[in-house]
PDB file of N, CA and C in Angstrom:
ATOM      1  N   UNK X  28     -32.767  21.427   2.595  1.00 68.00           N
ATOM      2  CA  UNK X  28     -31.884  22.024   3.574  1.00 68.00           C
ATOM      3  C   UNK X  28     -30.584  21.220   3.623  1.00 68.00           C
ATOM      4  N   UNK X  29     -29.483  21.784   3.874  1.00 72.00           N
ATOM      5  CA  UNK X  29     -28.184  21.261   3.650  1.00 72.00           C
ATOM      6  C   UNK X  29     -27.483  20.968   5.340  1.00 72.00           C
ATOM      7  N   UNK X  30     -27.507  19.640   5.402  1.00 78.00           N
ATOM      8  CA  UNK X  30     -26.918  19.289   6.135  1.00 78.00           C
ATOM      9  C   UNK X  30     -25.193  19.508   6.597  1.00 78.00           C
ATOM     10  N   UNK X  31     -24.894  19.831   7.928  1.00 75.00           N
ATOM     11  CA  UNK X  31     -23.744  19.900   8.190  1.00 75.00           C
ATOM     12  C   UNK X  31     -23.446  19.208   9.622  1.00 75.00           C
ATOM     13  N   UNK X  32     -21.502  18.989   9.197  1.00 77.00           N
ATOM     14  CA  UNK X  32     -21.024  18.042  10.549  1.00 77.00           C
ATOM     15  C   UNK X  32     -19.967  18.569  11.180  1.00 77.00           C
ATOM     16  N   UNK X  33     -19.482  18.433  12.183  1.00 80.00           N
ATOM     17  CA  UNK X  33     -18.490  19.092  12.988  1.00 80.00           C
ATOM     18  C   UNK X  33     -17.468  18.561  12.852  1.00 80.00           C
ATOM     19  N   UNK X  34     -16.118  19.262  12.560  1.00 81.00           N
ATOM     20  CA  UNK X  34     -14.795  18.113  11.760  1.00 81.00           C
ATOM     21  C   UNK X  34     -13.660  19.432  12.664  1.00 81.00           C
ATOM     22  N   UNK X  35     -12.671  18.716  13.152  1.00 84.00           N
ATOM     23  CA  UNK X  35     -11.738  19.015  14.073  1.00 84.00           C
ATOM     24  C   UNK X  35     -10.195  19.189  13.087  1.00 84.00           C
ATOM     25  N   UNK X  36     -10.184  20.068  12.700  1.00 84.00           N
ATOM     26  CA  UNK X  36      -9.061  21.095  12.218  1.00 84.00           C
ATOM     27  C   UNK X  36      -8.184  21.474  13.327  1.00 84.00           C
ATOM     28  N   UNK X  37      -6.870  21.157  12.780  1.00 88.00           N
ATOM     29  CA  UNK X  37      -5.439  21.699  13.605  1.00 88.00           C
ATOM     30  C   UNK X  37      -5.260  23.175  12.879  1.00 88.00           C
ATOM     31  N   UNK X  38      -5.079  24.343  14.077  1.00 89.00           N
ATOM     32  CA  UNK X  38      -5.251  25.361  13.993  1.00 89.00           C
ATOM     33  C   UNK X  38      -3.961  25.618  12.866  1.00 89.00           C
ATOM     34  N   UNK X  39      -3.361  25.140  12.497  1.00 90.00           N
ATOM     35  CA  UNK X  39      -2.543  26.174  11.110  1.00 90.00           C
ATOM     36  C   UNK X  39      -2.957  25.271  10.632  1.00 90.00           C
ATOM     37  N   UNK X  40      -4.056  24.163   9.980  1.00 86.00           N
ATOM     38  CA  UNK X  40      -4.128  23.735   9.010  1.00 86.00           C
ATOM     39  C   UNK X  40      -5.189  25.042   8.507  1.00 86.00           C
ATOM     40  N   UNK X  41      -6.238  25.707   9.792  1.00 86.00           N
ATOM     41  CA  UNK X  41      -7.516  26.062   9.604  1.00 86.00           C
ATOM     42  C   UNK X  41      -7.039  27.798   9.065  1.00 86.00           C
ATOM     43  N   UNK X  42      -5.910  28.252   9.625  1.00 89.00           N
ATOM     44  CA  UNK X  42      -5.690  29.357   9.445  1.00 89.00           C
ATOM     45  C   UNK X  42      -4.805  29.152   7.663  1.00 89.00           C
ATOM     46  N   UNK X  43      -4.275  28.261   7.609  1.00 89.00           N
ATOM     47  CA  UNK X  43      -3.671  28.466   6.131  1.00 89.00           C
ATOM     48  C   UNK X  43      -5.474  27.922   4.783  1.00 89.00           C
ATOM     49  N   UNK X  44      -6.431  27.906   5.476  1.00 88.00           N
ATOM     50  CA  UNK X  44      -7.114  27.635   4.686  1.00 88.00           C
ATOM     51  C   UNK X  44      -8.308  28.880   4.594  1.00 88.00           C
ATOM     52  N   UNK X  45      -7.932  29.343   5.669  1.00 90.00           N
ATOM     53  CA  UNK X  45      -8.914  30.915   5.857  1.00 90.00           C
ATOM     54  C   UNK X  45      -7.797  32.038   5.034  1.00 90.00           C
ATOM     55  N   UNK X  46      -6.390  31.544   4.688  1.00 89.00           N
ATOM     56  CA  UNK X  46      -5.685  32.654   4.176  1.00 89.00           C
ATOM     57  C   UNK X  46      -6.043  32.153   2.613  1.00 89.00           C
ATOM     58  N   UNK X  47      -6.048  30.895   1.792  1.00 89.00           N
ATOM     59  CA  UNK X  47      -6.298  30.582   0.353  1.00 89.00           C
ATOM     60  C   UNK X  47      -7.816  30.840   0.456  1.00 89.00           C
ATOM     61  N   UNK X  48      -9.184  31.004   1.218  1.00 89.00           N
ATOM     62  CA  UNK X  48     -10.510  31.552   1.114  1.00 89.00           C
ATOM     63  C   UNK X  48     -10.184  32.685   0.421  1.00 89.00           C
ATOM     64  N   UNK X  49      -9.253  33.925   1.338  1.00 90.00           N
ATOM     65  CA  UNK X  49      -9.660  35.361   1.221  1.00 90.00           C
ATOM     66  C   UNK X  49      -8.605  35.018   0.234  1.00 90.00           C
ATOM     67  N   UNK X  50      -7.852  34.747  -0.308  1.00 90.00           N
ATOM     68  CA  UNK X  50      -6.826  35.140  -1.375  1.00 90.00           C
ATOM     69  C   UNK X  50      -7.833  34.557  -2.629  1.00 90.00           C
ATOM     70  N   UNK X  51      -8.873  33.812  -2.725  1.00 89.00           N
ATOM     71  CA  UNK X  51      -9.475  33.132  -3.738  1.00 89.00           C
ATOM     72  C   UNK X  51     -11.244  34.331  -4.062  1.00 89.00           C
ATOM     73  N   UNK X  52     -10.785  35.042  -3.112  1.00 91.00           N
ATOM     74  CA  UNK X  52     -12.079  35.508  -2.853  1.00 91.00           C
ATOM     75  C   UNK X  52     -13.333  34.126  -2.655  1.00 91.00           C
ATOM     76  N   UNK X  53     -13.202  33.382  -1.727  1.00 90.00           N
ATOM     77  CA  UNK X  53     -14.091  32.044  -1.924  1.00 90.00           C
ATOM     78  C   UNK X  53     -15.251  32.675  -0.360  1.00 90.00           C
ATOM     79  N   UNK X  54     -16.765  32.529  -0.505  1.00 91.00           N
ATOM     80  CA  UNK X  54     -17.363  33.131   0.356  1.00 91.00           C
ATOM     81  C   UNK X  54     -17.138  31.793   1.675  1.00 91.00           C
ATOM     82  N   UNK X  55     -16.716  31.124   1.609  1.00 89.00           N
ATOM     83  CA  UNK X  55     -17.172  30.083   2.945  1.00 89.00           C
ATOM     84  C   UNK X  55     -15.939  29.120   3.092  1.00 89.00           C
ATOM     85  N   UNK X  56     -15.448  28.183   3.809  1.00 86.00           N
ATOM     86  CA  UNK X  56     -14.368  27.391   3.821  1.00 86.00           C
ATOM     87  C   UNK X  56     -14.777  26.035   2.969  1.00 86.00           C
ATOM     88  N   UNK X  57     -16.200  25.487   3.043  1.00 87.00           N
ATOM     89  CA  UNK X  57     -17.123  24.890   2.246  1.00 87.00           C
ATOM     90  C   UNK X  57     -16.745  24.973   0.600  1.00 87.00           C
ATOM     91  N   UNK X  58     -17.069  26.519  -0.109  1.00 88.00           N
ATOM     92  CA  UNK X  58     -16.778  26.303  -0.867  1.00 88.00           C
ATOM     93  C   UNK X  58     -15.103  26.732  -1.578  1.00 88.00           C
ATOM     94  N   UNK X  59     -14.381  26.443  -0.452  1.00 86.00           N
ATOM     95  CA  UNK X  59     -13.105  26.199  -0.792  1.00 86.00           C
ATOM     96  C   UNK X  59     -12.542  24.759  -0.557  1.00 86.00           C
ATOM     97  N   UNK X  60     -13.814  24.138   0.341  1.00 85.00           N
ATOM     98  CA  UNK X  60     -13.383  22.518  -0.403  1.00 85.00           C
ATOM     99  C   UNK X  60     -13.827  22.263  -1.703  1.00 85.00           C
ATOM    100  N   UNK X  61     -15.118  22.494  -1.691  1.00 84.00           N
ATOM    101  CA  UNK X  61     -15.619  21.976  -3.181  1.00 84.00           C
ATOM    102  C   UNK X  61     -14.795  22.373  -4.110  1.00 84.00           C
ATOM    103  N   UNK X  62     -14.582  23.930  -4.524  1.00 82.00           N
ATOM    104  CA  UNK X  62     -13.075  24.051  -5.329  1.00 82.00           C
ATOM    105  C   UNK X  62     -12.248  23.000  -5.539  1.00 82.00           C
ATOM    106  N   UNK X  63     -11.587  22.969  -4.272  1.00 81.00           N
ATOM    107  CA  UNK X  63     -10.438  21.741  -4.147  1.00 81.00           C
ATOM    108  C   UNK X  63     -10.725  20.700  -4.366  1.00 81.00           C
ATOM    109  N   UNK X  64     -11.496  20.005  -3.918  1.00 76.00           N
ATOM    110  CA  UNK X  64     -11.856  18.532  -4.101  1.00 76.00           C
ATOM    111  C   UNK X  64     -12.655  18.171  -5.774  1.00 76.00           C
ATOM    112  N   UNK X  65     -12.972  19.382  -5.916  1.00 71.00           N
ATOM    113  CA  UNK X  65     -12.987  19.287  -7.477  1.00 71.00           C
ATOM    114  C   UNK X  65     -12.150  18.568  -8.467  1.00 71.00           C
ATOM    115  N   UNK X  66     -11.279  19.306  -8.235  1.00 66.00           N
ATOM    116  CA  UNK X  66      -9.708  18.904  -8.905  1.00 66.00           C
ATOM    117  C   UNK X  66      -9.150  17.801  -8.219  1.00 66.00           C
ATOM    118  N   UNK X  67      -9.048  17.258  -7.240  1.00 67.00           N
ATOM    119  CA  UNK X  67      -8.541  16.519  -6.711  1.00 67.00           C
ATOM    120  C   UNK X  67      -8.575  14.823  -6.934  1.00 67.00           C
ATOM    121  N   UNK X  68     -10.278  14.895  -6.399  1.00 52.00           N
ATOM    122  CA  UNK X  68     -11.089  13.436  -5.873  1.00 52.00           C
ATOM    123  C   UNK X  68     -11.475  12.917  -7.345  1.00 52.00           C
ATOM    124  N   UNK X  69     -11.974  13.785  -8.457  1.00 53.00           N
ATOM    125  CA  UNK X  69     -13.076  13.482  -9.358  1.00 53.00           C
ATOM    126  C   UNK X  69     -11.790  13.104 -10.796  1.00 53.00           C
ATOM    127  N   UNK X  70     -10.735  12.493 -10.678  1.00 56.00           N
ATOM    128  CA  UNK X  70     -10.130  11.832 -11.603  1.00 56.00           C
ATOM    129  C   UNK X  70     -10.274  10.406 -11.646  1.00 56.00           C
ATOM    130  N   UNK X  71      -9.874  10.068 -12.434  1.00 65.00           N
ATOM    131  CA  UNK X  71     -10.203   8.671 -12.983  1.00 65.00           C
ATOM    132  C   UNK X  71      -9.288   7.816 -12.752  1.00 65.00           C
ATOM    133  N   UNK X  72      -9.802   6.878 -11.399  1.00 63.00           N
ATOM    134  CA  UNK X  72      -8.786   6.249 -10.960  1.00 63.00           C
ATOM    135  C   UNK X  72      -8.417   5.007 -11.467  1.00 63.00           C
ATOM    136  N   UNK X  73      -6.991   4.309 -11.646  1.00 71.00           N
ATOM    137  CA  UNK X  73      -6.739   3.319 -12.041  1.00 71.00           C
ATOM    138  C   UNK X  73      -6.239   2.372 -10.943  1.00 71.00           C
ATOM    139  N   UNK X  74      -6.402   0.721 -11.120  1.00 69.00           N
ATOM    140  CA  UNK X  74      -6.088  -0.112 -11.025  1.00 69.00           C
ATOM    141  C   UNK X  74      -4.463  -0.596 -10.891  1.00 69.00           C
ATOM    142  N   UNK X  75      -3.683  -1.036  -9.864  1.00 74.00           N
ATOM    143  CA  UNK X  75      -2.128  -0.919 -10.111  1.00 74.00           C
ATOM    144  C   UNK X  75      -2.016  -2.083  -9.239  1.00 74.00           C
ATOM    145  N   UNK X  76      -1.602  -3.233 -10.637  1.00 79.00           N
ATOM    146  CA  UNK X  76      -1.751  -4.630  -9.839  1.00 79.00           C
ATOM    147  C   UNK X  76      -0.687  -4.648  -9.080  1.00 79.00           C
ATOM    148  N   UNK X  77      -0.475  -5.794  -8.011  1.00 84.00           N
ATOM    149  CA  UNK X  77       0.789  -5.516  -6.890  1.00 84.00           C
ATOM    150  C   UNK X  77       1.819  -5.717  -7.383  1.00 84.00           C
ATOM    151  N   UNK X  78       2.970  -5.824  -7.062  1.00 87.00           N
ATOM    152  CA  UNK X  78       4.490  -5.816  -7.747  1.00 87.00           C
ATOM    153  C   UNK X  78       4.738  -7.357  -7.083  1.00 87.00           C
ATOM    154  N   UNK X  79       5.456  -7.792  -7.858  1.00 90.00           N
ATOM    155  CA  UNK X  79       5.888  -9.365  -7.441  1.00 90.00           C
ATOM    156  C   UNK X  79       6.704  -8.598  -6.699  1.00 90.00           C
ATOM    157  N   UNK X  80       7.077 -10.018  -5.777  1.00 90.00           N
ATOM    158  CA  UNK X  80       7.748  -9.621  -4.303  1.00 90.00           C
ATOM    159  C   UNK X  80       9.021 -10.657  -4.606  1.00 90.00           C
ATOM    160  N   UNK X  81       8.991 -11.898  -5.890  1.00 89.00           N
ATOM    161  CA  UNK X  81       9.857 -12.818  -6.306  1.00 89.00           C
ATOM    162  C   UNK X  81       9.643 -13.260  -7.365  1.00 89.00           C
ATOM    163  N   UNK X  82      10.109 -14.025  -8.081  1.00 91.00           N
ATOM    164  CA  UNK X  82       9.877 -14.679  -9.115  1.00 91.00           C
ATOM    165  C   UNK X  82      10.165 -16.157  -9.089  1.00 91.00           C
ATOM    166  N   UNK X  83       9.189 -17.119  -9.643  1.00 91.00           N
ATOM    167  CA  UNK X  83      10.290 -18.512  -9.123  1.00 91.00           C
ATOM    168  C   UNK X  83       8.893 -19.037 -10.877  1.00 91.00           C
ATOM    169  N   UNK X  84      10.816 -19.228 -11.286  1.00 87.00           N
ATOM    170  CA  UNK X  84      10.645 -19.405 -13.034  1.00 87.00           C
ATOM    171  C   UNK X  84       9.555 -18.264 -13.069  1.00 87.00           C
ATOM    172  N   UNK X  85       8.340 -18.617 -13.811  1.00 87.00           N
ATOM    173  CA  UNK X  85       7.841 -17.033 -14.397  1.00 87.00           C
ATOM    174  C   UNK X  85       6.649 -17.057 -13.624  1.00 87.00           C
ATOM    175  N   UNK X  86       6.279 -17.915 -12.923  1.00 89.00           N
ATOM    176  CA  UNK X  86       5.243 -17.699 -11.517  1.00 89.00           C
ATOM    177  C   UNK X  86       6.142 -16.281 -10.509  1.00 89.00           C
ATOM    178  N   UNK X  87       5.028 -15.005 -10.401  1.00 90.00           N
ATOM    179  CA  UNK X  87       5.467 -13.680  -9.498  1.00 90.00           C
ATOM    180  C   UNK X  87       4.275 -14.282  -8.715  1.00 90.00           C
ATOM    181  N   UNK X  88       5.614 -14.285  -6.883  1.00 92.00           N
ATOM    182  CA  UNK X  88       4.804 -14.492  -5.891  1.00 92.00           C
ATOM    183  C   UNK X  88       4.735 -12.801  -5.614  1.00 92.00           C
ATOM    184  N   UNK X  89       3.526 -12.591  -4.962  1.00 91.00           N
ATOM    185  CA  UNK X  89       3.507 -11.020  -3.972  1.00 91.00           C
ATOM    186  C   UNK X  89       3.051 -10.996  -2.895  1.00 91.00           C
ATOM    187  N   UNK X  90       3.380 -10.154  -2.325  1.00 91.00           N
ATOM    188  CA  UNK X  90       3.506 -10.099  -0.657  1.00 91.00           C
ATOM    189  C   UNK X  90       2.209 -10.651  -0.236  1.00 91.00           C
ATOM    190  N   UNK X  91       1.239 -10.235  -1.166  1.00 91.00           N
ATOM    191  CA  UNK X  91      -0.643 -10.919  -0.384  1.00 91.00           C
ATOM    192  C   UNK X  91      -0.413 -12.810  -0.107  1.00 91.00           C
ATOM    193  N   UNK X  92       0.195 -12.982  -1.106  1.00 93.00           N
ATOM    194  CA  UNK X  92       0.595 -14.391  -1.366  1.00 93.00           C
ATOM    195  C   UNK X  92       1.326 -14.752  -0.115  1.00 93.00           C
ATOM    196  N   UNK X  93       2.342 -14.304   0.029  1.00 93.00           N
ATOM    197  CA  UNK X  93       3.238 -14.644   0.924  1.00 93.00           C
ATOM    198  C   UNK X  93       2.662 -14.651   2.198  1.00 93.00           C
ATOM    199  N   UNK X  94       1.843 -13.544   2.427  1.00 93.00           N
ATOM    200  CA  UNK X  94       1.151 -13.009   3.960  1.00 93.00           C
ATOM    201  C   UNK X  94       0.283 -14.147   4.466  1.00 93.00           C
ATOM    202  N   UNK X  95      -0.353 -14.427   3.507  1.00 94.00           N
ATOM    203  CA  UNK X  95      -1.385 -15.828   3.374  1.00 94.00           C
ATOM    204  C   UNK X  95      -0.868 -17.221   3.092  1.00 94.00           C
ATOM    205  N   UNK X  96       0.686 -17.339   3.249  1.00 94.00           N
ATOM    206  CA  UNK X  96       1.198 -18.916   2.914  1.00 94.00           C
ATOM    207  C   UNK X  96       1.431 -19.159   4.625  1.00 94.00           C
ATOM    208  N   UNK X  97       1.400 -20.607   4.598  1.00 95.00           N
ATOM    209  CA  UNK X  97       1.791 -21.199   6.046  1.00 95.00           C
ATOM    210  C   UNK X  97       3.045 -21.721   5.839  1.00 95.00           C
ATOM    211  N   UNK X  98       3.705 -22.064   7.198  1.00 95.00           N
ATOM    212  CA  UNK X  98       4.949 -22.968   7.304  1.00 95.00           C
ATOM    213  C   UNK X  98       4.688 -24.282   6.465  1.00 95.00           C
ATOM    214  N   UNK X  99       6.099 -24.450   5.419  1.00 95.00           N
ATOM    215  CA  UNK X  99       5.874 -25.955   4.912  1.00 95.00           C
ATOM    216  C   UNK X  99       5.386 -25.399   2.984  1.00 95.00           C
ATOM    217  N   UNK X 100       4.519 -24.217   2.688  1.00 95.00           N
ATOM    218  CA  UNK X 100       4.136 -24.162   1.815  1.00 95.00           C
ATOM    219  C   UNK X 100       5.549 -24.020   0.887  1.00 95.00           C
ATOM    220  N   UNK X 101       5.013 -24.459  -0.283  1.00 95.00           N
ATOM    221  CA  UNK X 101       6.194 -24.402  -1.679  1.00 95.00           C
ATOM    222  C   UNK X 101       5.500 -23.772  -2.473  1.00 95.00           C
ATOM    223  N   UNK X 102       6.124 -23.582  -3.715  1.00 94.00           N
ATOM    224  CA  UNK X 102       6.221 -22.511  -4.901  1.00 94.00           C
ATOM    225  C   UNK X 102       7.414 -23.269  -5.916  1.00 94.00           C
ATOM    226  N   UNK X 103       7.245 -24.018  -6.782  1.00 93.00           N
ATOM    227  CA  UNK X 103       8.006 -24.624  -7.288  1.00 93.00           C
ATOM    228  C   UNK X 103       8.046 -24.167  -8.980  1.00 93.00           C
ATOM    229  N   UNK X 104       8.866 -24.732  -9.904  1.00 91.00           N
ATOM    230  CA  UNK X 104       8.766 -24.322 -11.553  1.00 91.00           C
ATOM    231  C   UNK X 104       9.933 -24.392 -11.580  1.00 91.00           C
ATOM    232  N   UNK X 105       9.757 -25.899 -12.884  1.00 88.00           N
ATOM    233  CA  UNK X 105      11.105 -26.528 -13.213  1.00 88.00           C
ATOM    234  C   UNK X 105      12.621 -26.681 -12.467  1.00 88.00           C
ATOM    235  N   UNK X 106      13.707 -26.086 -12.308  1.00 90.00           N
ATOM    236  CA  UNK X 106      14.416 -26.263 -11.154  1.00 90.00           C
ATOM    237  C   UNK X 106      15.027 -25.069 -10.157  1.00 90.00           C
ATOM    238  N   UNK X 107      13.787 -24.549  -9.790  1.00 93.00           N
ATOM    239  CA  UNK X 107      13.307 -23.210  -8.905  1.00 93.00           C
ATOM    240  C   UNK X 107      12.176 -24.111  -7.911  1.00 93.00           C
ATOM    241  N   UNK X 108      12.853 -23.835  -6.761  1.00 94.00           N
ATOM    242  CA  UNK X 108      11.779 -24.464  -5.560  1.00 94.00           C
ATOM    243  C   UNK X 108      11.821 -23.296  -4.359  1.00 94.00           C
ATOM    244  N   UNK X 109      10.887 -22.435  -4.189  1.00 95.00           N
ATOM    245  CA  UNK X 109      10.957 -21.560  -2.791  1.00 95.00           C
ATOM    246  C   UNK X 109       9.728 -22.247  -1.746  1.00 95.00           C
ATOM    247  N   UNK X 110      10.245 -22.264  -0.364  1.00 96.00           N
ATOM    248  CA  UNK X 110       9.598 -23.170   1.020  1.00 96.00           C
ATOM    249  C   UNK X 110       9.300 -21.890   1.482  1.00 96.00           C
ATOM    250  N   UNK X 111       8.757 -22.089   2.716  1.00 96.00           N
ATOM    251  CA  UNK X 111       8.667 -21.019   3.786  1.00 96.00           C
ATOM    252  C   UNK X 111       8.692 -21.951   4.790  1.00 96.00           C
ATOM    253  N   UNK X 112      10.037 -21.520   5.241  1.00 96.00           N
ATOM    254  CA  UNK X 112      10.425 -22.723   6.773  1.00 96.00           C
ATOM    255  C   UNK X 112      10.025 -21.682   7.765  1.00 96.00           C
ATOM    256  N   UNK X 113       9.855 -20.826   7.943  1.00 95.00           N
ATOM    257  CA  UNK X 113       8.878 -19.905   9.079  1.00 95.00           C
ATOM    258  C   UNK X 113       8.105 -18.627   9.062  1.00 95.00           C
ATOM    259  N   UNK X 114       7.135 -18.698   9.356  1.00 94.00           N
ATOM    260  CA  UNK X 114       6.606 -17.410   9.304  1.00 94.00           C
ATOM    261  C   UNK X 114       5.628 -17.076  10.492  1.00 94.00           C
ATOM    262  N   UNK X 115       5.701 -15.986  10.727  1.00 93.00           N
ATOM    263  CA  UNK X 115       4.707 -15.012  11.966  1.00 93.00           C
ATOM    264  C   UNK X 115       3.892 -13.854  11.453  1.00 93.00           C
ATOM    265  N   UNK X 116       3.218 -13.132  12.344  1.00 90.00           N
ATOM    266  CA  UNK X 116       3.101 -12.122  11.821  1.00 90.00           C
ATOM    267  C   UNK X 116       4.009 -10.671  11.214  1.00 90.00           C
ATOM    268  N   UNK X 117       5.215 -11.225  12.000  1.00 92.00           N
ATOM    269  CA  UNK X 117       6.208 -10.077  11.754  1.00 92.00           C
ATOM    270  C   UNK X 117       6.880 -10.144  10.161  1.00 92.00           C
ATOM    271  N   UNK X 118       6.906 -11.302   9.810  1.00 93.00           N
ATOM    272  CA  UNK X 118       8.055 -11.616   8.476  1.00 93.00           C
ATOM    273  C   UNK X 118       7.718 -13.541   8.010  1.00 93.00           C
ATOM    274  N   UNK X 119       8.987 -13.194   7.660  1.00 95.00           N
ATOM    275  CA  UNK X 119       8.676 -15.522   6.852  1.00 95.00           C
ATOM    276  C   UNK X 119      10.475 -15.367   6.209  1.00 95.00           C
ATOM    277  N   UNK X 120      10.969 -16.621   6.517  1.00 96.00           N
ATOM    278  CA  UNK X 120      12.207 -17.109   6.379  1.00 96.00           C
ATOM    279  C   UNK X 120      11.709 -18.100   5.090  1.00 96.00           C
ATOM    280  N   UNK X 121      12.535 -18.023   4.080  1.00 95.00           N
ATOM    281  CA  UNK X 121      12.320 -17.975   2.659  1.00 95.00           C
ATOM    282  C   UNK X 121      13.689 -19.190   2.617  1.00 95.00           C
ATOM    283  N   UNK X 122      13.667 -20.721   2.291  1.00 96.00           N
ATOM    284  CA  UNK X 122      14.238 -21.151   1.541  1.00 96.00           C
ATOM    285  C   UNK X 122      14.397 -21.477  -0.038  1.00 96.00           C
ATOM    286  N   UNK X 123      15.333 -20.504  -0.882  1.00 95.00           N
ATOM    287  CA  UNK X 123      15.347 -21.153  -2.197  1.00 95.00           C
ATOM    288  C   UNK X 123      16.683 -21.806  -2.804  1.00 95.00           C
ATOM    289  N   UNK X 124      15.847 -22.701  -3.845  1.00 94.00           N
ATOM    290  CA  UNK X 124      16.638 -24.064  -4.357  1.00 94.00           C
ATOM    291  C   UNK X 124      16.644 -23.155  -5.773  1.00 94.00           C
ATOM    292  N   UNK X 125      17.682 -23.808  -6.067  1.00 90.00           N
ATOM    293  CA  UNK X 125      17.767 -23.634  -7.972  1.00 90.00           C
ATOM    294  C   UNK X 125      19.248 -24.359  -7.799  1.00 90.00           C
ATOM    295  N   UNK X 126      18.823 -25.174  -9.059  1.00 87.00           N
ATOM    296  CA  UNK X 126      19.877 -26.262  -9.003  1.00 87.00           C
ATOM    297  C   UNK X 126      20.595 -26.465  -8.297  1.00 87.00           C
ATOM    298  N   UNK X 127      21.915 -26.515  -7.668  1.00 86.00           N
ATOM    299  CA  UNK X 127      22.811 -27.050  -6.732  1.00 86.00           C
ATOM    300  C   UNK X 127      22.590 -26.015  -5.457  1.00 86.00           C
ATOM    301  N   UNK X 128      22.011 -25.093  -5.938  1.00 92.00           N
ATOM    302  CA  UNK X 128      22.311 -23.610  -5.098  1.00 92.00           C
ATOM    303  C   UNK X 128      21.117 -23.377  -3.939  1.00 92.00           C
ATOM    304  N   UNK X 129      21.716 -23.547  -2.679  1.00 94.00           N
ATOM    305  CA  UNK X 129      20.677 -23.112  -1.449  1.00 94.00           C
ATOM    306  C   UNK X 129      20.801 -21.627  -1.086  1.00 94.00           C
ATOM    307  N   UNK X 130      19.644 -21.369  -0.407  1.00 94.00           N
ATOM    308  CA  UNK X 130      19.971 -19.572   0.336  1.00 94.00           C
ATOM    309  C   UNK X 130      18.499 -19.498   1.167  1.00 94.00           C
ATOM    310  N   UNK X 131      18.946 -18.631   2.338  1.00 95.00           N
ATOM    311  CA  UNK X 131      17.915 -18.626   3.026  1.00 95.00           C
ATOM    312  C   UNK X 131      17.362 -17.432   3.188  1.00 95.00           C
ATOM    313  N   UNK X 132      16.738 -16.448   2.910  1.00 94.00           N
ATOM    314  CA  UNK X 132      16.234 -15.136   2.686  1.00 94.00           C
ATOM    315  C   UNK X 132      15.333 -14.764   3.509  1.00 94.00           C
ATOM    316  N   UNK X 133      15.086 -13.685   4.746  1.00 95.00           N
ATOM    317  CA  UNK X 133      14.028 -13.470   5.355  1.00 95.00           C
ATOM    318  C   UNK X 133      13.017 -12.212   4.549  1.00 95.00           C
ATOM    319  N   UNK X 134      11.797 -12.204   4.692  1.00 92.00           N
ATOM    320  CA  UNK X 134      11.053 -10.812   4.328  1.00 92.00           C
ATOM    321  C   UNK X 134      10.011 -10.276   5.586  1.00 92.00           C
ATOM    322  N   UNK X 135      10.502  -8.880   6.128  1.00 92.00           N
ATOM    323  CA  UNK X 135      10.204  -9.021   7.325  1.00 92.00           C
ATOM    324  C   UNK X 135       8.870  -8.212   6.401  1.00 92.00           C
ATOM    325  N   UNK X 136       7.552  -7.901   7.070  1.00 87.00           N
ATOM    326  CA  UNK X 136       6.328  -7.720   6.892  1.00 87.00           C
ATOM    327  C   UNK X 136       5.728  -6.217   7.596  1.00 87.00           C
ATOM    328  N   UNK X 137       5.773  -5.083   6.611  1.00 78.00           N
ATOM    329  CA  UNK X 137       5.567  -4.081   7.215  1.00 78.00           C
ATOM    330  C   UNK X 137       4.315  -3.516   7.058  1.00 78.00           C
TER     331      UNK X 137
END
């Protein structure tokens, strides 16, 4: 016996899905998910490593990195030095060095 659950549909989501039933000739709204989710869910998903958020020399910091560094932490490589002189939950104030050259960069955290 086939179990069922009660799921709360916004009325033009429910009416534009009772209009692709009868246009599909599909007997039930059921099997106008399975249809759909056919095509949808059952591809072959890939892996999409994170995007560096910086580079310091050829070390890519990314945001997981960053989210998880404390005040005081460095990131250094050859004459590339990035600090984090503050951070909260909102963002982190980013000092970087490269040779003579200072700058202070915030990344706020969304």
């Amino acid at each position: 016996m086939t179990e069922y659950t009660s799921i709360r549909i916004r009325k033009d989501l429910a009416e534009q899905m009772q209009l692709i039933k009868t246009q599909n000739n599909y007997k039930s709204i059921n099997e106008l998910l399975e249809k759909t989710l056919e095509k949808t869910v059952n591809e072959n998903l890939e892996v999409i490593q994170e995007q560096p958020l910086f580079m310091v020399g050829e070390q890519a910091i990314t945001w997981t990195e960053l989210k998880q560094s404390q005040r005081g932490d460095k990131w250094n490589q050859g004459n590339e030095t990035v600090t984090v002189l503050f951070k909260d939950n909102q963002g982190a104030f980013l000092r970087f060095e490269y040779y003579d050259e200072v700058g202070v960069e915030y990344f706020h955290f969304i």
